[in-house]
Amino acid sequence: MREITGAVIESSGMPVTIEALQLDDPGPGEVLIRMASAGVCHSDLHVRDGDWVRQGPVVMGHEGAGVVEAVGVGVDGDLVGRAVALNWLAPCLRCRECQRGRQWLCQDSPAYRHAGLDGTPRVSRPDGSPVLSYLSIGTMSTAQVVPATAAVPMPDGVPPEVAALIGCGVSTGVGAVVKTAEVRPGDTVAVIGLGGVGLSCVMGAVLAGARRIVGVDVSRAKLDLAASLGATHSVHADPDRPDATVEAIRAATGGGPDFAFEAIGSPATISQAVASLPPGGTAVLVGLTKFGQRASFEAFPFVDGGRRIIGSNYGSAVAAIDFPRYAEAYLAGRLPIDRLIDRRLRLDELEDAFDRLRAGAAARQVIVF
Ligand SMILES: NC(=O)c1ccc[n+]([C@@H]2O[C@H](COP(=O)([O-])OP(=O)(O)OC[C@H]3O[C@@H](n4cnc5c(N)ncnc54)[C@H](O)[C@@H]3O)[C@@H](O)[C@H]2O)c1
Ligand SMILES: [Zn+2]
Ligand SMILES: [Zn+2]
């Protein structure tokens, strides 16, 4: 048992409080992580703002990296001292999807219980009352106990902030392009929404050798950042003129992109992604909407033109394989992940970070412990 400091919300829709908490020792199959860095992803904001109803109280955060300090029974002791990136969907390794190699669709991940491997919380308040940990990793905390399958060792030389981003935004965006969609050299790509996830789609499209990469955002600063990462065209979106955005995407790609990635999670921009497609084109939905929302598209040309819509969860990541690959690509200078980080902050500045994210004024903000 040790004292930690964590960012807690009482329930979805409530502001964050920074609290002194108790952390249990790691149980069988678990590891204790001293957190080094945690990214602020829009999925945290969905929880904070009540777009997604989640049980509380819960330690926030699902994008993080740290160092293994101790291991529980049954875990390789060589892990102690290793720098790791954390996987927010710790695979059970037993369900049908895990067995067929699709860990990003694991049906029995401890992450769904927001607790330890046995389903009970590892964190508590000083009065002994339990506190959940978001997706079983609750990264916005000075330390955490997580399932060992959530801790993926990083190669030497990867900064903790970069490792943290690999834990969600980078794997989600790069993987949507190179794994889910399997973009090929010479393909054309549009990316609607250039936050940490969309900018990672842009980096993935560069890595895949896409011929044209169209960045789309309401923020000119984001368009400039996307261009500096390799986007070849920019479309400045006006939410009041969705048809103009679609036309501009089609013009920039000579009739529509082979792949249109939606990295916001709004019905309006999902419709724009589908409407921008040429015959045979594919819309890849990466952004997550509020629960219960529906998006629509005109059915006849969709069918007549043989178009497709696919969803991409976690960039189809098999963390143990893909995290080190993305880290190696960073070290080789082919995935400039550090360029996404535009603010480093303290844990007690989290509400301010959420304000900036809500306003669309941040690429990736990272808490440094
Ligand atoms: N599928 C997954 O596995 C997965 C994983 C992580 C995050 N996500 C989701 O991806 C989405 C993006 O996450 P993020 O952290 O990059 O968010 P973010 O808030 O940093 O980025 C969103 C971007 O969209 C832009 N935008 C907003 N409205 C727009 C409009 N109408 N037209 C054009 N641009 C607009 C904003 O300016 C901002 O740059 C969220 O919904 C998040 O929950 C999905
Ligand atoms: Zn995320
Ligand atoms: Zn599984």
GROMACS .gro file of C-alpha atoms and ligand atoms in nm:
model
  415
    1MET     CA    1   0.000   0.000   0.000
    2ARG     CA    2   0.128   0.348  -0.088
    3GLU     CA    3   0.006   0.708  -0.110
    4ILE     CA    4  -0.056   0.850  -0.456
    5THR     CA    5  -0.208   1.167  -0.602
    6GLY     CA    6  -0.469   1.124  -0.872
    7ALA     CA    7  -0.722   1.321  -1.080
    8VAL     CA    8  -1.067   1.188  -0.989
    9ILE     CA    9  -1.417   1.257  -1.115
   10GLU     CA   10  -1.708   1.159  -0.893
   11SER     CA   11  -1.912   1.065  -1.199
   12SER     CA   12  -1.940   1.156  -1.569
   13GLY     CA   13  -2.012   1.526  -1.616
   14MET     CA   14  -1.839   1.635  -1.292
   15PRO     CA   15  -1.520   1.845  -1.269
   16VAL     CA   16  -1.191   1.687  -1.173
   17THR     CA   17  -1.061   1.695  -0.816
   18ILE     CA   18  -0.698   1.625  -0.732
   19GLU     CA   19  -0.695   1.382  -0.441
   20ALA     CA   20  -0.457   1.198  -0.210
   21LEU     CA   21  -0.539   0.828  -0.255
   22GLN     CA   22  -0.416   0.485  -0.145
   23LEU     CA   23  -0.281   0.236  -0.398
   24ASP     CA   24  -0.271  -0.139  -0.328
   25ASP     CA   25   0.029  -0.358  -0.408
   26PRO     CA   26   0.006  -0.539  -0.743
   27GLY     CA   27  -0.196  -0.861  -0.729
   28PRO     CA   28  -0.132  -1.174  -0.936
   29GLY     CA   29  -0.083  -1.084  -1.303
   30GLU     CA   30  -0.050  -0.712  -1.227
   31VAL     CA   31   0.232  -0.456  -1.224
   32LEU     CA   32   0.293  -0.135  -1.031
   33ILE     CA   33   0.374   0.162  -1.256
   34ARG     CA   34   0.536   0.489  -1.149
   35MET     CA   35   0.371   0.719  -1.400
   36ALA     CA   36   0.599   0.951  -1.595
   37SER     CA   37   0.360   1.109  -1.840
   38ALA     CA   38  -0.010   1.111  -1.933
   39GLY     CA   39  -0.166   1.260  -2.248
   40VAL     CA   40  -0.502   1.439  -2.250
   41CYS     CA   41  -0.718   1.272  -2.517
   42HIS     CA   42  -1.065   1.382  -2.627
   43SER     CA   43  -1.198   1.049  -2.497
   44ASP     CA   44  -1.114   1.174  -2.144
   45LEU     CA   45  -1.315   1.486  -2.223
   46HIS     CA   46  -1.611   1.273  -2.339
   47VAL     CA   47  -1.611   1.115  -1.991
   48ARG     CA   48  -1.548   1.444  -1.808
   49ASP     CA   49  -1.833   1.617  -1.993
   50GLY     CA   50  -2.082   1.331  -1.958
   51ASP     CA   51  -2.097   1.248  -2.333
   52TRP     CA   52  -2.031   0.894  -2.214
   53VAL     CA   53  -2.187   0.780  -1.890
   54ARG     CA   54  -1.930   0.604  -1.674
   55GLN     CA   55  -1.953   0.484  -1.317
   56GLY     CA   56  -1.745   0.676  -1.061
   57PRO     CA   57  -1.558   0.779  -0.867
   58VAL     CA   58  -1.284   0.706  -1.116
   59VAL     CA   59  -0.920   0.805  -1.163
   60MET     CA   60  -0.909   0.965  -1.508
   61GLY     CA   61  -0.671   0.902  -1.798
   62HIS     CA   62  -0.605   0.629  -2.052
   63GLU     CA   63  -0.295   0.752  -2.239
   64GLY     CA   64   0.021   0.712  -2.034
   65ALA     CA   65   0.369   0.580  -1.981
   66GLY     CA   66   0.591   0.510  -1.685
   67VAL     CA   67   0.835   0.272  -1.526
   68VAL     CA   68   0.755  -0.068  -1.373
   69GLU     CA   69   0.834  -0.053  -1.001
   70ALA     CA   70   0.710  -0.393  -0.886
   71VAL     CA   71   0.534  -0.700  -1.023
   72GLY     CA   72   0.273  -0.932  -0.877
   73VAL     CA   73   0.277  -1.311  -0.859
   74GLY     CA   74   0.315  -1.474  -1.198
   75VAL     CA   75   0.471  -1.173  -1.372
   76ASP     CA   76   0.828  -1.180  -1.507
   77GLY     CA   77   1.051  -0.995  -1.256
   78ASP     CA   78   1.273  -0.873  -1.541
   79LEU     CA   79   1.004  -0.613  -1.610
   80VAL     CA   80   1.104  -0.419  -1.298
   81GLY     CA   81   1.279  -0.098  -1.401
   82ARG     CA   82   1.155  -0.114  -1.762
   83ALA     CA   83   0.998   0.189  -1.928
   84VAL     CA   84   0.655   0.099  -2.061
   85ALA     CA   85   0.369   0.248  -2.262
   86LEU     CA   86   0.023   0.159  -2.133
   87ASN     CA   87  -0.243  -0.017  -2.341
   88TRP     CA   88  -0.598   0.097  -2.260
   89LEU     CA   89  -0.751  -0.230  -2.375
   90ALA     CA   90  -0.545  -0.488  -2.184
   91PRO     CA   91  -0.621  -0.807  -2.378
   92CYS     CA   92  -0.766  -1.103  -2.190
   93LEU     CA   93  -0.581  -1.333  -2.440
   94ARG     CA   94  -0.859  -1.591  -2.401
   95CYS     CA   95  -1.168  -1.459  -2.579
   96ARG     CA   96  -1.251  -1.543  -2.939
   97GLU     CA   97  -1.122  -1.209  -3.074
   98CYS     CA   98  -0.794  -1.228  -2.879
   99GLN     CA   99  -0.746  -1.587  -2.995
  100ARG     CA  100  -0.789  -1.489  -3.359
  101GLY     CA  101  -0.536  -1.206  -3.315
  102ARG     CA  102  -0.779  -0.914  -3.299
  103GLN     CA  103  -0.692  -0.788  -2.951
  104TRP     CA  104  -0.838  -0.445  -3.032
  105LEU     CA  105  -1.178  -0.613  -3.019
  106CYS     CA  106  -1.113  -0.807  -2.695
  107GLN     CA  107  -1.451  -0.893  -2.543
  108ASP     CA  108  -1.339  -0.964  -2.187
  109SER     CA  109  -1.071  -0.702  -2.119
  110PRO     CA  110  -1.036  -0.601  -1.753
  111ALA     CA  111  -1.049  -0.246  -1.898
  112TYR     CA  112  -1.428  -0.274  -1.924
  113ARG     CA  113  -1.443  -0.309  -1.545
  114HIS     CA  114  -1.214  -0.009  -1.480
  115ALA     CA  115  -1.048  -0.209  -1.203
  116GLY     CA  116  -0.782  -0.469  -1.132
  117LEU     CA  117  -0.758  -0.810  -1.298
  118ASP     CA  118  -1.000  -0.967  -1.050
  119GLY     CA  119  -1.254  -0.691  -1.103
  120THR     CA  120  -1.191  -0.515  -0.769
  121PRO     CA  121  -1.040  -0.162  -0.754
  122ARG     CA  122  -0.674  -0.111  -0.656
  123VAL     CA  123  -0.727   0.251  -0.552
  124SER     CA  124  -0.913   0.382  -0.248
  125ARG     CA  125  -0.979   0.707  -0.064
  126PRO     CA  126  -0.830   0.763   0.283
  127ASP     CA  127  -1.165   0.652   0.434
  128GLY     CA  128  -1.125   0.318   0.257
  129SER     CA  129  -1.396   0.372  -0.006
  130PRO     CA  130  -1.304   0.230  -0.348
  131VAL     CA  131  -1.210   0.438  -0.653
  132LEU     CA  132  -1.213   0.291  -1.005
  133SER     CA  133  -0.930   0.343  -1.256
  134TYR     CA  134  -1.039   0.441  -1.607
  135LEU     CA  135  -0.992   0.147  -1.844
  136SER     CA  136  -0.792  -0.024  -1.565
  137ILE     CA  137  -0.495   0.210  -1.619
  138GLY     CA  138  -0.616   0.549  -1.481
  139THR     CA  139  -0.302   0.723  -1.604
  140MET     CA  140  -0.369   1.065  -1.447
  141SER     CA  141  -0.216   0.953  -1.123
  142THR     CA  142   0.138   0.950  -0.984
  143ALA     CA  143   0.134   0.568  -0.979
  144GLN     CA  144  -0.104   0.288  -1.073
  145VAL     CA  145  -0.145  -0.088  -1.055
  146VAL     CA  146  -0.238  -0.222  -1.400
  147PRO     CA  147  -0.282  -0.564  -1.566
  148ALA     CA  148   0.059  -0.687  -1.685
  149THR     CA  149  -0.086  -0.723  -2.038
  150ALA     CA  150  -0.140  -0.344  -2.036
  151ALA     CA  151   0.230  -0.266  -1.984
  152VAL     CA  152   0.430  -0.275  -2.309
  153PRO     CA  153   0.808  -0.231  -2.279
  154MET     CA  154   0.954   0.049  -2.489
  155PRO     CA  155   1.287   0.046  -2.671
  156ASP     CA  156   1.566   0.254  -2.513
  157GLY     CA  157   1.565   0.624  -2.591
  158VAL     CA  158   1.190   0.683  -2.627
  159PRO     CA  159   1.086   0.988  -2.419
  160PRO     CA  160   0.798   0.912  -2.178
  161GLU     CA  161   0.571   1.173  -2.343
  162VAL     CA  162   0.617   1.000  -2.678
  163ALA     CA  163   0.551   0.661  -2.519
  164ALA     CA  164   0.234   0.801  -2.361
  165LEU     CA  165   0.100   0.917  -2.697
  166ILE     CA  166   0.173   0.578  -2.849
  167GLY     CA  167  -0.064   0.445  -2.581
  168CYS     CA  168  -0.366   0.607  -2.748
  169GLY     CA  169  -0.360   0.890  -3.001
  170VAL     CA  170  -0.074   0.765  -3.215
  171SER     CA  171  -0.178   0.400  -3.226
  172THR     CA  172  -0.536   0.506  -3.296
  173GLY     CA  173  -0.452   0.745  -3.581
  174VAL     CA  174  -0.150   0.579  -3.742
  175GLY     CA  175  -0.310   0.237  -3.704
  176ALA     CA  176  -0.639   0.352  -3.862
  177VAL     CA  177  -0.438   0.433  -4.175
  178VAL     CA  178  -0.179   0.158  -4.194
  179LYS     CA  179  -0.366  -0.128  -4.022
  180THR     CA  180  -0.745  -0.078  -4.041
  181ALA     CA  181  -0.764   0.089  -4.383
  182GLU     CA  182  -0.435  -0.048  -4.521
  183VAL     CA  183  -0.368   0.266  -4.725
  184ARG     CA  184  -0.126   0.188  -5.009
  185PRO     CA  185   0.145   0.401  -5.174
  186GLY     CA  186  -0.018   0.641  -5.420
  187ASP     CA  187  -0.360   0.644  -5.252
  188THR     CA  188  -0.530   0.973  -5.170
  189VAL     CA  189  -0.640   1.053  -4.817
  190ALA     CA  190  -0.845   1.317  -4.636
  191VAL     CA  191  -0.835   1.360  -4.260
  192ILE     CA  192  -1.124   1.554  -4.105
  193GLY     CA  193  -1.029   1.683  -3.758
  194LEU     CA  194  -0.665   1.743  -3.674
  195GLY     CA  195  -0.634   1.684  -3.300
  196GLY     CA  196  -0.388   1.431  -3.161
  197VAL     CA  197  -0.575   1.148  -3.337
  198GLY     CA  198  -0.622   1.320  -3.676
  199LEU     CA  199  -0.262   1.445  -3.685
  200SER     CA  200  -0.158   1.085  -3.622
  201CYS     CA  201  -0.370   0.983  -3.922
  202VAL     CA  202  -0.170   1.238  -4.124
  203MET     CA  203   0.158   1.089  -3.999
  204GLY     CA  204   0.026   0.742  -4.083
  205ALA     CA  205  -0.067   0.855  -4.436
  206VAL     CA  206   0.287   0.990  -4.486
  207LEU     CA  207   0.430   0.661  -4.360
  208ALA     CA  208   0.202   0.469  -4.599
  209GLY     CA  209   0.317   0.674  -4.898
  210ALA     CA  210  -0.015   0.844  -4.972
  211ARG     CA  211   0.005   1.068  -5.279
  212ARG     CA  212  -0.226   1.341  -5.156
  213ILE     CA  213  -0.309   1.408  -4.791
  214VAL     CA  214  -0.580   1.665  -4.727
  215GLY     CA  215  -0.602   1.805  -4.374
  216VAL     CA  216  -0.941   1.947  -4.274
  217ASP     CA  217  -1.004   2.152  -3.960
  218VAL     CA  218  -1.173   2.468  -3.835
  219SER     CA  219  -0.841   2.580  -3.685
  220ARG     CA  220  -0.578   2.734  -3.913
  221ALA     CA  221  -0.304   2.650  -3.660
  222LYS     CA  222  -0.397   2.280  -3.688
  223LEU     CA  223  -0.389   2.300  -4.068
  224ASP     CA  224  -0.039   2.451  -4.050
  225LEU     CA  225   0.078   2.179  -3.811
  226ALA     CA  226  -0.068   1.909  -4.039
  227ALA     CA  227   0.111   2.064  -4.338
  228SER     CA  228   0.440   2.061  -4.148
  229LEU     CA  229   0.383   1.689  -4.083
  230GLY     CA  230   0.329   1.615  -4.452
  231ALA     CA  231  -0.030   1.706  -4.542
  232THR     CA  232  -0.019   1.823  -4.903
  233HIS     CA  233  -0.346   2.019  -4.903
  234SER     CA  234  -0.549   2.213  -4.644
  235VAL     CA  235  -0.922   2.270  -4.621
  236HIS     CA  236  -1.036   2.530  -4.373
  237ALA     CA  237  -1.376   2.398  -4.261
  238ASP     CA  238  -1.672   2.624  -4.192
  239PRO     CA  239  -1.924   2.418  -3.989
  240ASP     CA  240  -2.203   2.638  -4.128
  241ARG     CA  241  -2.111   2.538  -4.487
  242PRO     CA  242  -2.061   2.159  -4.481
  243ASP     CA  243  -2.117   2.129  -4.860
  244ALA     CA  244  -1.831   2.369  -4.925
  245THR     CA  245  -1.600   2.153  -4.713
  246VAL     CA  246  -1.701   1.844  -4.909
  247GLU     CA  247  -1.644   2.024  -5.240
  248ALA     CA  248  -1.302   2.146  -5.129
  249ILE     CA  249  -1.198   1.792  -5.025
  250ARG     CA  250  -1.314   1.656  -5.361
  251ALA     CA  251  -1.129   1.929  -5.550
  252ALA     CA  252  -0.807   1.874  -5.356
  253THR     CA  253  -0.812   1.501  -5.432
  254GLY     CA  254  -0.918   1.518  -5.798
  255GLY     CA  255  -1.272   1.391  -5.739
  256GLY     CA  256  -1.263   1.254  -5.385
  257PRO     CA  257  -1.018   1.068  -5.158
  258ASP     CA  258  -0.966   0.693  -5.169
  259PHE     CA  259  -0.991   0.712  -4.790
  260ALA     CA  260  -1.164   0.979  -4.578
  261PHE     CA  261  -1.076   0.956  -4.208
  262GLU     CA  262  -1.319   1.120  -3.964
  263ALA     CA  263  -1.130   1.199  -3.642
  264ILE     CA  264  -1.381   1.417  -3.455
  265GLY     CA  265  -1.686   1.206  -3.372
  266SER     CA  266  -1.970   1.430  -3.489
  267PRO     CA  267  -2.262   1.323  -3.710
  268ALA     CA  268  -2.208   1.627  -3.936
  269THR     CA  269  -1.844   1.550  -4.017
  270ILE     CA  270  -1.913   1.176  -4.050
  271SER     CA  271  -2.166   1.269  -4.320
  272GLN     CA  272  -1.903   1.494  -4.485
  273ALA     CA  273  -1.651   1.208  -4.490
  274VAL     CA  274  -1.900   0.980  -4.668
  275ALA     CA  275  -2.020   1.255  -4.905
  276SER     CA  276  -1.662   1.334  -5.015
  277LEU     CA  277  -1.592   0.980  -5.142
  278PRO     CA  278  -1.546   0.891  -5.509
  279PRO     CA  279  -1.684   0.557  -5.635
  280GLY     CA  280  -1.497   0.280  -5.453
  281GLY     CA  281  -1.385   0.514  -5.175
  282THR     CA  282  -1.385   0.427  -4.807
  283ALA     CA  283  -1.485   0.639  -4.506
  284VAL     CA  284  -1.294   0.534  -4.195
  285LEU     CA  285  -1.470   0.638  -3.874
  286VAL     CA  286  -1.219   0.699  -3.597
  287GLY     CA  287  -1.384   0.975  -3.392
  288LEU     CA  288  -1.624   0.861  -3.122
  289THR     CA  289  -1.963   1.030  -3.090
  290LYS     CA  290  -2.169   1.090  -2.780
  291PHE     CA  291  -2.362   0.774  -2.688
  292GLY     CA  292  -2.682   0.730  -2.889
  293GLN     CA  293  -2.595   0.958  -3.183
  294ARG     CA  294  -2.669   0.857  -3.542
  295ALA     CA  295  -2.513   0.973  -3.866
  296SER     CA  296  -2.677   0.964  -4.209
  297PHE     CA  297  -2.580   0.947  -4.575
  298GLU     CA  298  -2.758   0.925  -4.908
  299ALA     CA  299  -2.801   0.553  -4.976
  300PHE     CA  300  -2.834   0.527  -5.356
  301PRO     CA  301  -2.496   0.671  -5.465
  302PHE     CA  302  -2.331   0.490  -5.175
  303VAL     CA  303  -2.446   0.153  -5.307
  304ASP     CA  304  -2.429   0.243  -5.676
  305GLY     CA  305  -2.069   0.363  -5.632
  306GLY     CA  306  -1.955   0.066  -5.427
  307ARG     CA  307  -1.844   0.287  -5.138
  308ARG     CA  308  -1.757   0.157  -4.792
  309ILE     CA  309  -1.771   0.275  -4.431
  310ILE     CA  310  -1.549   0.107  -4.173
  311GLY     CA  311  -1.503   0.170  -3.802
  312SER     CA  312  -1.155   0.169  -3.652
  313ASN     CA  313  -1.107   0.091  -3.283
  314TYR     CA  314  -0.763   0.162  -3.137
  315GLY     CA  315  -0.615   0.159  -3.488
  316SER     CA  316  -0.653  -0.220  -3.491
  317ALA     CA  317  -0.364  -0.229  -3.243
  318VAL     CA  318  -0.200  -0.540  -3.110
  319ALA     CA  319  -0.012  -0.338  -2.852
  320ALA     CA  320   0.271  -0.583  -2.783
  321ILE     CA  321   0.359  -0.580  -3.154
  322ASP     CA  322   0.254  -0.234  -3.268
  323PHE     CA  323   0.366  -0.009  -2.979
  324PRO     CA  324   0.735  -0.103  -3.024
  325ARG     CA  325   0.700  -0.066  -3.403
  326TYR     CA  326   0.567   0.288  -3.370
  327ALA     CA  327   0.839   0.364  -3.114
  328GLU     CA  328   1.109   0.237  -3.353
  329ALA     CA  329   0.960   0.449  -3.633
  330TYR     CA  330   0.983   0.751  -3.400
  331LEU     CA  331   1.348   0.673  -3.318
  332ALA     CA  332   1.422   0.638  -3.691
  333GLY     CA  333   1.271   0.983  -3.757
  334ARG     CA  334   0.980   0.847  -3.960
  335LEU     CA  335   0.704   0.921  -3.707
  336PRO     CA  336   0.766   1.263  -3.546
  337ILE     CA  337   0.535   1.198  -3.252
  338ASP     CA  338   0.698   1.465  -3.032
  339ARG     CA  339   0.577   1.733  -3.276
  340LEU     CA  340   0.217   1.672  -3.164
  341ILE     CA  341   0.293   1.789  -2.810
  342ASP     CA  342   0.212   2.157  -2.775
  343ARG     CA  343   0.180   2.187  -2.398
  344ARG     CA  344   0.328   2.019  -2.091
  345LEU     CA  345   0.131   2.063  -1.770
  346ARG     CA  346   0.094   1.960  -1.407
  347LEU     CA  347  -0.178   1.725  -1.289
  348ASP     CA  348  -0.359   2.012  -1.110
  349GLU     CA  349  -0.391   2.199  -1.443
  350LEU     CA  350  -0.611   1.928  -1.593
  351GLU     CA  351  -0.939   2.126  -1.591
  352ASP     CA  352  -0.763   2.404  -1.781
  353ALA     CA  353  -0.636   2.145  -2.028
  354PHE     CA  354  -0.994   2.024  -2.077
  355ASP     CA  355  -1.106   2.385  -2.142
  356ARG     CA  356  -0.844   2.417  -2.416
  357LEU     CA  357  -0.936   2.081  -2.569
  358ARG     CA  358  -1.307   2.175  -2.568
  359ALA     CA  359  -1.217   2.495  -2.753
  360GLY     CA  360  -1.015   2.297  -3.011
  361ALA     CA  361  -0.708   2.497  -2.908
  362ALA     CA  362  -0.468   2.210  -2.837
  363ALA     CA  363  -0.298   1.941  -3.044
  364ARG     CA  364  -0.177   1.712  -2.766
  365GLN     CA  365  -0.133   1.828  -2.406
  366VAL     CA  366   0.073   1.606  -2.181
  367ILE     CA  367   0.084   1.587  -1.803
  368VAL     CA  368   0.437   1.543  -1.674
  369PHE     CA  369   0.479   1.383  -1.330
  370LIG     N1  370  -1.155   0.498  -3.230
  370LIG     C1  371  -1.074   0.501  -3.125
  370LIG     O1  372  -1.023   0.395  -3.083
  370LIG     C2  373  -1.043   0.630  -3.060
  370LIG     C3  374  -0.930   0.642  -2.976
  370LIG     C4  375  -0.899   0.766  -2.924
  370LIG     C5  376  -0.979   0.876  -2.949
  370LIG     N2  377  -1.090   0.860  -3.027
  370LIG     C6  378  -1.180   0.972  -3.058
  370LIG     O2  379  -1.122   1.047  -3.162
  370LIG     C7  380  -1.176   1.180  -3.159
  370LIG     C8  381  -1.063   1.279  -3.172
  370LIG     O3  382  -0.981   1.278  -3.055
  370LIG     P1  383  -0.869   1.391  -3.033
  370LIG     O4  384  -0.810   1.367  -2.900
  370LIG     O5  385  -0.783   1.402  -3.152
  370LIG     O6  386  -0.966   1.521  -3.028
  370LIG     P2  387  -0.934   1.677  -3.042
  370LIG     O7  388  -1.043   1.747  -2.973
  370LIG     O8  389  -0.793   1.703  -3.002
  370LIG     O9  390  -0.941   1.701  -3.202
  370LIG     C9  391  -1.060   1.729  -3.271
  370LIG    C10  392  -1.026   1.826  -3.384
  370LIG    O10  393  -1.142   1.846  -3.464
  370LIG    C11  394  -1.152   1.981  -3.501
  370LIG     N3  395  -1.292   2.010  -3.534
  370LIG    C12  396  -1.396   2.023  -3.449
  370LIG     N4  397  -1.510   2.045  -3.519
  370LIG    C13  398  -1.477   2.044  -3.650
  370LIG    C14  399  -1.552   2.059  -3.772
  370LIG     N5  400  -1.685   2.077  -3.771
  370LIG     N6  401  -1.485   2.051  -3.889
  370LIG    C15  402  -1.351   2.032  -3.892
  370LIG     N7  403  -1.275   2.018  -3.780
  370LIG    C16  404  -1.338   2.024  -3.660
  370LIG    C17  405  -1.097   2.056  -3.381
  370LIG    O11  406  -1.052   2.187  -3.416
  370LIG    C18  407  -0.982   1.964  -3.337
  370LIG    O12  408  -0.861   2.001  -3.401
  370LIG    C19  409  -1.256   1.189  -3.028
  370LIG    O13  410  -1.393   1.165  -3.056
  370LIG    C20  411  -1.201   1.073  -2.947
  370LIG    O14  412  -1.291   1.029  -2.848
  370LIG    C21  413  -1.121   0.741  -3.084
  371ZN      ZN  414  -0.759   0.827  -2.623
  372ZN      ZN  415  -0.987  -1.097  -2.519
   0.00000   0.00000   0.00000
